[in-house]
PDB file of C-alpha atoms and ligand atoms in Angstrom:
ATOM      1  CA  UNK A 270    -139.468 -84.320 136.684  1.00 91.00           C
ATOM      2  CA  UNK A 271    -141.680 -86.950 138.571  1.00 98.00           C
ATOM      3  CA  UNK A 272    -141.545 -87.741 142.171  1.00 98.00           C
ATOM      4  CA  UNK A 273    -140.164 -91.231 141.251  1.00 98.00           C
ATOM      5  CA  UNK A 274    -137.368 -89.574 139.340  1.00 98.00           C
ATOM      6  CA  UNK A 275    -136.792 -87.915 142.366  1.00 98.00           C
ATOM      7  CA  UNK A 276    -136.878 -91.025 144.581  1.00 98.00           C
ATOM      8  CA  UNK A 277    -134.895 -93.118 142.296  1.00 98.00           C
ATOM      9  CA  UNK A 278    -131.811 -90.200 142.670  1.00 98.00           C
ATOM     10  CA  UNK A 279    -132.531 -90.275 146.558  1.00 96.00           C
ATOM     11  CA  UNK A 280    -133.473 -86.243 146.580  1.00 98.00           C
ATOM     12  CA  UNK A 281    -136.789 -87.335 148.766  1.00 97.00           C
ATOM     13  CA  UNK A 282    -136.671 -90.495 150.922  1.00 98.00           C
ATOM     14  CA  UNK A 283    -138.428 -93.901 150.619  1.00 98.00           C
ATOM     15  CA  UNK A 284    -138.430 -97.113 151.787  1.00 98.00           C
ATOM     16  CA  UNK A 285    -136.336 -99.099 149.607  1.00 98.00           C
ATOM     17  CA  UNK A 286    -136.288-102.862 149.237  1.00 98.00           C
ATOM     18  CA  UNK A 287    -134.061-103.379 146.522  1.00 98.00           C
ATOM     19  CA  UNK A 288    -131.878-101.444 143.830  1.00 98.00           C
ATOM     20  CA  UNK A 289    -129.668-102.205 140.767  1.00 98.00           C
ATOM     21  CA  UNK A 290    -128.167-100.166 137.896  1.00 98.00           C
ATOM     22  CA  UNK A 291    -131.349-100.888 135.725  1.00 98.00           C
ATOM     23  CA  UNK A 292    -133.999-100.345 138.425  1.00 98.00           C
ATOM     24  CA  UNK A 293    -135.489 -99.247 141.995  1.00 98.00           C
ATOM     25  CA  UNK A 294    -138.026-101.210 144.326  1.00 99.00           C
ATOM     26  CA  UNK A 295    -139.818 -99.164 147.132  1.00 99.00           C
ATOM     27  CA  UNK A 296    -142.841 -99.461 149.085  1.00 99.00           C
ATOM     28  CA  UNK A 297    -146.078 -97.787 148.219  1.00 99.00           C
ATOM     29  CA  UNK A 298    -146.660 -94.713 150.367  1.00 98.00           C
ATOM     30  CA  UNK A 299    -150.537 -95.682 150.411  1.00 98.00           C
ATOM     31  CA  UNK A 300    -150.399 -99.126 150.332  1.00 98.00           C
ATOM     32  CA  UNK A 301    -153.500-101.399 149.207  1.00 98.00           C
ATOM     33  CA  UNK A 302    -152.631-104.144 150.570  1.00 98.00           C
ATOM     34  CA  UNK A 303    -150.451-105.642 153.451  1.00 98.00           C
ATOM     35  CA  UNK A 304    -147.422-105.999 150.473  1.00 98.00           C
ATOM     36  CA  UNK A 305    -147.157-102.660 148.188  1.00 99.00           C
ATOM     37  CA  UNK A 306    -144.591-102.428 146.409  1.00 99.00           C
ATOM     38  CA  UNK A 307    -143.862-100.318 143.459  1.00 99.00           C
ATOM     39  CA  UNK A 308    -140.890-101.515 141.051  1.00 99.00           C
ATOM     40  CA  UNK A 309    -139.739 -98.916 138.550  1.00 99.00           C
ATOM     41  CA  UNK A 310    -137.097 -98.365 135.800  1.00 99.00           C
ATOM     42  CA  UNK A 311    -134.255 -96.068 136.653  1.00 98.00           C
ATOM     43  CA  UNK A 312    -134.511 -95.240 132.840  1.00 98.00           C
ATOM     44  CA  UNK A 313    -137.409 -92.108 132.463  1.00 98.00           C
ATOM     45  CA  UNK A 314    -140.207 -93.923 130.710  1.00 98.00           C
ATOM     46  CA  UNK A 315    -143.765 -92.585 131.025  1.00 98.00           C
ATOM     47  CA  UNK A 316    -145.893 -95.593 130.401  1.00 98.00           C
ATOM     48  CA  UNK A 317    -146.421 -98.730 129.024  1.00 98.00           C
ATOM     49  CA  UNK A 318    -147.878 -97.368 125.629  1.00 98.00           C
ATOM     50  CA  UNK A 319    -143.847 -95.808 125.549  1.00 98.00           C
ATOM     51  CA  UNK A 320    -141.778 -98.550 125.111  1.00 98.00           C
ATOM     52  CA  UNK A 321    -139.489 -99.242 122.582  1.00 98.00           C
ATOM     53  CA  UNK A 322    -138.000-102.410 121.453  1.00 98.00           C
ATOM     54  CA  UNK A 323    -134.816-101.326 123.078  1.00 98.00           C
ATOM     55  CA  UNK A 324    -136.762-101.859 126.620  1.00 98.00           C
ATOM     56  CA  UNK A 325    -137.288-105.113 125.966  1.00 98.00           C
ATOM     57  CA  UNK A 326    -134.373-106.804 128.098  1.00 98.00           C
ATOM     58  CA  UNK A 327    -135.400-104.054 131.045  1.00 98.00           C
ATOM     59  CA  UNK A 328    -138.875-105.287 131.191  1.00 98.00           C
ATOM     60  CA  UNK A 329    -137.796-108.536 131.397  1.00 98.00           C
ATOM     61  CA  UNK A 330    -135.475-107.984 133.920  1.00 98.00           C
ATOM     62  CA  UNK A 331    -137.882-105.733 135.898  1.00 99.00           C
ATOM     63  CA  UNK A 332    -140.008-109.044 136.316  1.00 98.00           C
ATOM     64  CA  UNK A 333    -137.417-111.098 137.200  1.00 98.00           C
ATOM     65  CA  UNK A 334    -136.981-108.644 139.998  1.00 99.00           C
ATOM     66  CA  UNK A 335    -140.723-108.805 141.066  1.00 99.00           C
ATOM     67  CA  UNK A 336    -140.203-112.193 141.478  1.00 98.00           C
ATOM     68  CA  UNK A 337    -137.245-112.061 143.694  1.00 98.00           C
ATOM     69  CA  UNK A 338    -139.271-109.622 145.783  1.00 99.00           C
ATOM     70  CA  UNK A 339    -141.949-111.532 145.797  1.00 98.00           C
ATOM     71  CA  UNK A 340    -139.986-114.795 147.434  1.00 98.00           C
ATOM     72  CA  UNK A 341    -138.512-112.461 150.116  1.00 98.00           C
ATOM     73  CA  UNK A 342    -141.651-110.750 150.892  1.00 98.00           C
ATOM     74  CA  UNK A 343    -142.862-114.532 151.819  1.00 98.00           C
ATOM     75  CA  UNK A 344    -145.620-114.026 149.403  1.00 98.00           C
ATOM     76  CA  UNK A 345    -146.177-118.016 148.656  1.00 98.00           C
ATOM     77  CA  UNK A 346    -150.142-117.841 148.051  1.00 97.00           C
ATOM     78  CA  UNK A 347    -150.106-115.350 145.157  1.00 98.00           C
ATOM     79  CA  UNK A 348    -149.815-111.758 144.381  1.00 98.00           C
ATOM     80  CA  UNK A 349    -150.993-109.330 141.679  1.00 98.00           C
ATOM     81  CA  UNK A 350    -148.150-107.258 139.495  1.00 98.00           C
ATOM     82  CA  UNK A 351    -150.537-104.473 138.089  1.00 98.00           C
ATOM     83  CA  UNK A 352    -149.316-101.209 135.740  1.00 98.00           C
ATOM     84  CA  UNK A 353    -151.757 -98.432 135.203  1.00 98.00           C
ATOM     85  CA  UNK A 354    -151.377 -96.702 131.621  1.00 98.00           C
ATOM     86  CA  UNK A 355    -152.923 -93.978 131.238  1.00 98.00           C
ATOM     87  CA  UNK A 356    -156.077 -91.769 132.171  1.00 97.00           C
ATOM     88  CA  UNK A 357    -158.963 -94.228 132.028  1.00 97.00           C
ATOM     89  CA  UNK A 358    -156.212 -96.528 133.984  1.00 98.00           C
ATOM     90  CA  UNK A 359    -155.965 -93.891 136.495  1.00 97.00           C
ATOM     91  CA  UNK A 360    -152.110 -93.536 135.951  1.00 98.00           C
ATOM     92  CA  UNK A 361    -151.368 -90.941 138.482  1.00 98.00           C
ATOM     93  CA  UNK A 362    -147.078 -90.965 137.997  1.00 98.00           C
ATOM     94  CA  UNK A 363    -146.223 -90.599 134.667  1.00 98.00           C
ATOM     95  CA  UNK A 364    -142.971 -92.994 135.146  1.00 98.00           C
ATOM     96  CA  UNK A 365    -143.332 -96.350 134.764  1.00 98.00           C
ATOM     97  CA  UNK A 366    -143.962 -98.693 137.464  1.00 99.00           C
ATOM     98  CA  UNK A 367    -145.482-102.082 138.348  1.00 99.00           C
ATOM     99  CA  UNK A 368    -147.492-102.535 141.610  1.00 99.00           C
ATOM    100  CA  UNK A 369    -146.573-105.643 143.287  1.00 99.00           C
ATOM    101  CA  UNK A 370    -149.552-106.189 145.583  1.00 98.00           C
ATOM    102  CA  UNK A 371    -149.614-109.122 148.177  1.00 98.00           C
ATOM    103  CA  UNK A 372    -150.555-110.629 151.280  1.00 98.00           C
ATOM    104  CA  UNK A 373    -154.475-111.048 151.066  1.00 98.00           C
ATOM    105  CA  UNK A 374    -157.112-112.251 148.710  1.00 98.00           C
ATOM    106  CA  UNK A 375    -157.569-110.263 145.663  1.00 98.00           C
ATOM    107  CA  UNK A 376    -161.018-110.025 143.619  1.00 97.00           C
ATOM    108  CA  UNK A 377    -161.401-110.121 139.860  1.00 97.00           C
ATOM    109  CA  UNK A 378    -162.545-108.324 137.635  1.00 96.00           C
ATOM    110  CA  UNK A 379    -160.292-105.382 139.019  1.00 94.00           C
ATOM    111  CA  UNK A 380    -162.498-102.200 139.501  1.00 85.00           C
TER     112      UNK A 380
HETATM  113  P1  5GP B  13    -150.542 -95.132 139.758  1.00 88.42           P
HETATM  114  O1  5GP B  13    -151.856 -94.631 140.264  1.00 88.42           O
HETATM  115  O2  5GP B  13    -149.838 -94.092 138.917  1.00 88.42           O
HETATM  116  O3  5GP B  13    -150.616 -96.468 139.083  1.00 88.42           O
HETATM  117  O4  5GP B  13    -149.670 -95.403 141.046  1.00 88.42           O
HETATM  118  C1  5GP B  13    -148.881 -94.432 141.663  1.00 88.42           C
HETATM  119  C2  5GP B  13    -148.580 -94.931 143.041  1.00 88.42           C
HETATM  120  O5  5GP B  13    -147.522 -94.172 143.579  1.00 88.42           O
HETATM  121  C3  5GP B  13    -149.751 -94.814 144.022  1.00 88.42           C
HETATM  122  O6  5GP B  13    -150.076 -96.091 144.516  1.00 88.42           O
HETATM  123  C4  5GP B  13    -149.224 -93.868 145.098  1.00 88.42           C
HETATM  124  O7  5GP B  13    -149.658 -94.215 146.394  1.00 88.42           O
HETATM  125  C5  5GP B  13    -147.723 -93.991 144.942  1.00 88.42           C
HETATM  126  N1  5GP B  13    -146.977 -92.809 145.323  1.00 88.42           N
HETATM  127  C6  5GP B  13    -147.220 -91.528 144.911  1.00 88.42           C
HETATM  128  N2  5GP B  13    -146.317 -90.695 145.422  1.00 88.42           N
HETATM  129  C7  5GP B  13    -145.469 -91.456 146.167  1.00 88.42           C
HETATM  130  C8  5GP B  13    -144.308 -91.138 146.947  1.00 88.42           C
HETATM  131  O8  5GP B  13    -143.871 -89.994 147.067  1.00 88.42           O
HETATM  132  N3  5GP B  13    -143.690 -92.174 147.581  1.00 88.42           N
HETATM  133  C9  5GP B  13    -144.143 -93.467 147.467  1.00 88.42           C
HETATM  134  N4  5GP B  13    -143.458 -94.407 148.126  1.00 88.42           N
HETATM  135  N5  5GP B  13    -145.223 -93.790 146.735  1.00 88.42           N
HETATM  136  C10 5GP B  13    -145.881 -92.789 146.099  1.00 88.42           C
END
């Protein structure tokens, strides 16, 4: 079991900003930027590289839900969604979960 299984059935505390039946919003407990906020499914999905068609609609609706947070975290100049798959992505949680960074300038290329 993950730590974000365990957040998602509220065994260890975080600071949530929004939850539904299909998915949990929470802020990053090292965040990288003055807006950190991690948006996961409730379903146990490892990565990216282990969806199925059947997540389609989630996805979708997981970004939908970035965007909401994104309008009430005021974050009108831009912001970065970013999702790490895998070892060379330096995935550290093996359960899905989209960064939504905000609140300054970001660089590009990412590191
Ligand atoms: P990854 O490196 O897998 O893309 O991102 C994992 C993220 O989860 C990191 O940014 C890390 O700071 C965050 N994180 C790890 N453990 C916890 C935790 O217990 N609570 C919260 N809120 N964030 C966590």
């Amino acid at each position: 079991m993950t730590i974000f299984k365990k957040i998602i059935d509220h065994e260890i505390p975080a600071d949530i900003v929004y939850e539904d039946d299909q998915c949990l919003a929470f802020r990053d407990i090292s965040p990288q930027a003055p807006t950190h906020i991690l948006v996961i499914p409730k379903k146990e999905i490892t990565a990216v590289d282990a969806l199925t068609e059947e997540d389609q609609m989630l996805v979708g609706h997981i970004f939908l839900v970035i965007q909401k947070i994104a309008k009430d975290e005021g974050l009108t100049d831009g912001f970065r969604v970013v999702t790490n798959n895998g070892q060379n992505a330096c995935q550290t949680v093996p359960h899905l979960h989209f960064h939504l960074l905000g609140g300054r300038p970001f660089g590009w290329p990412p590191g």
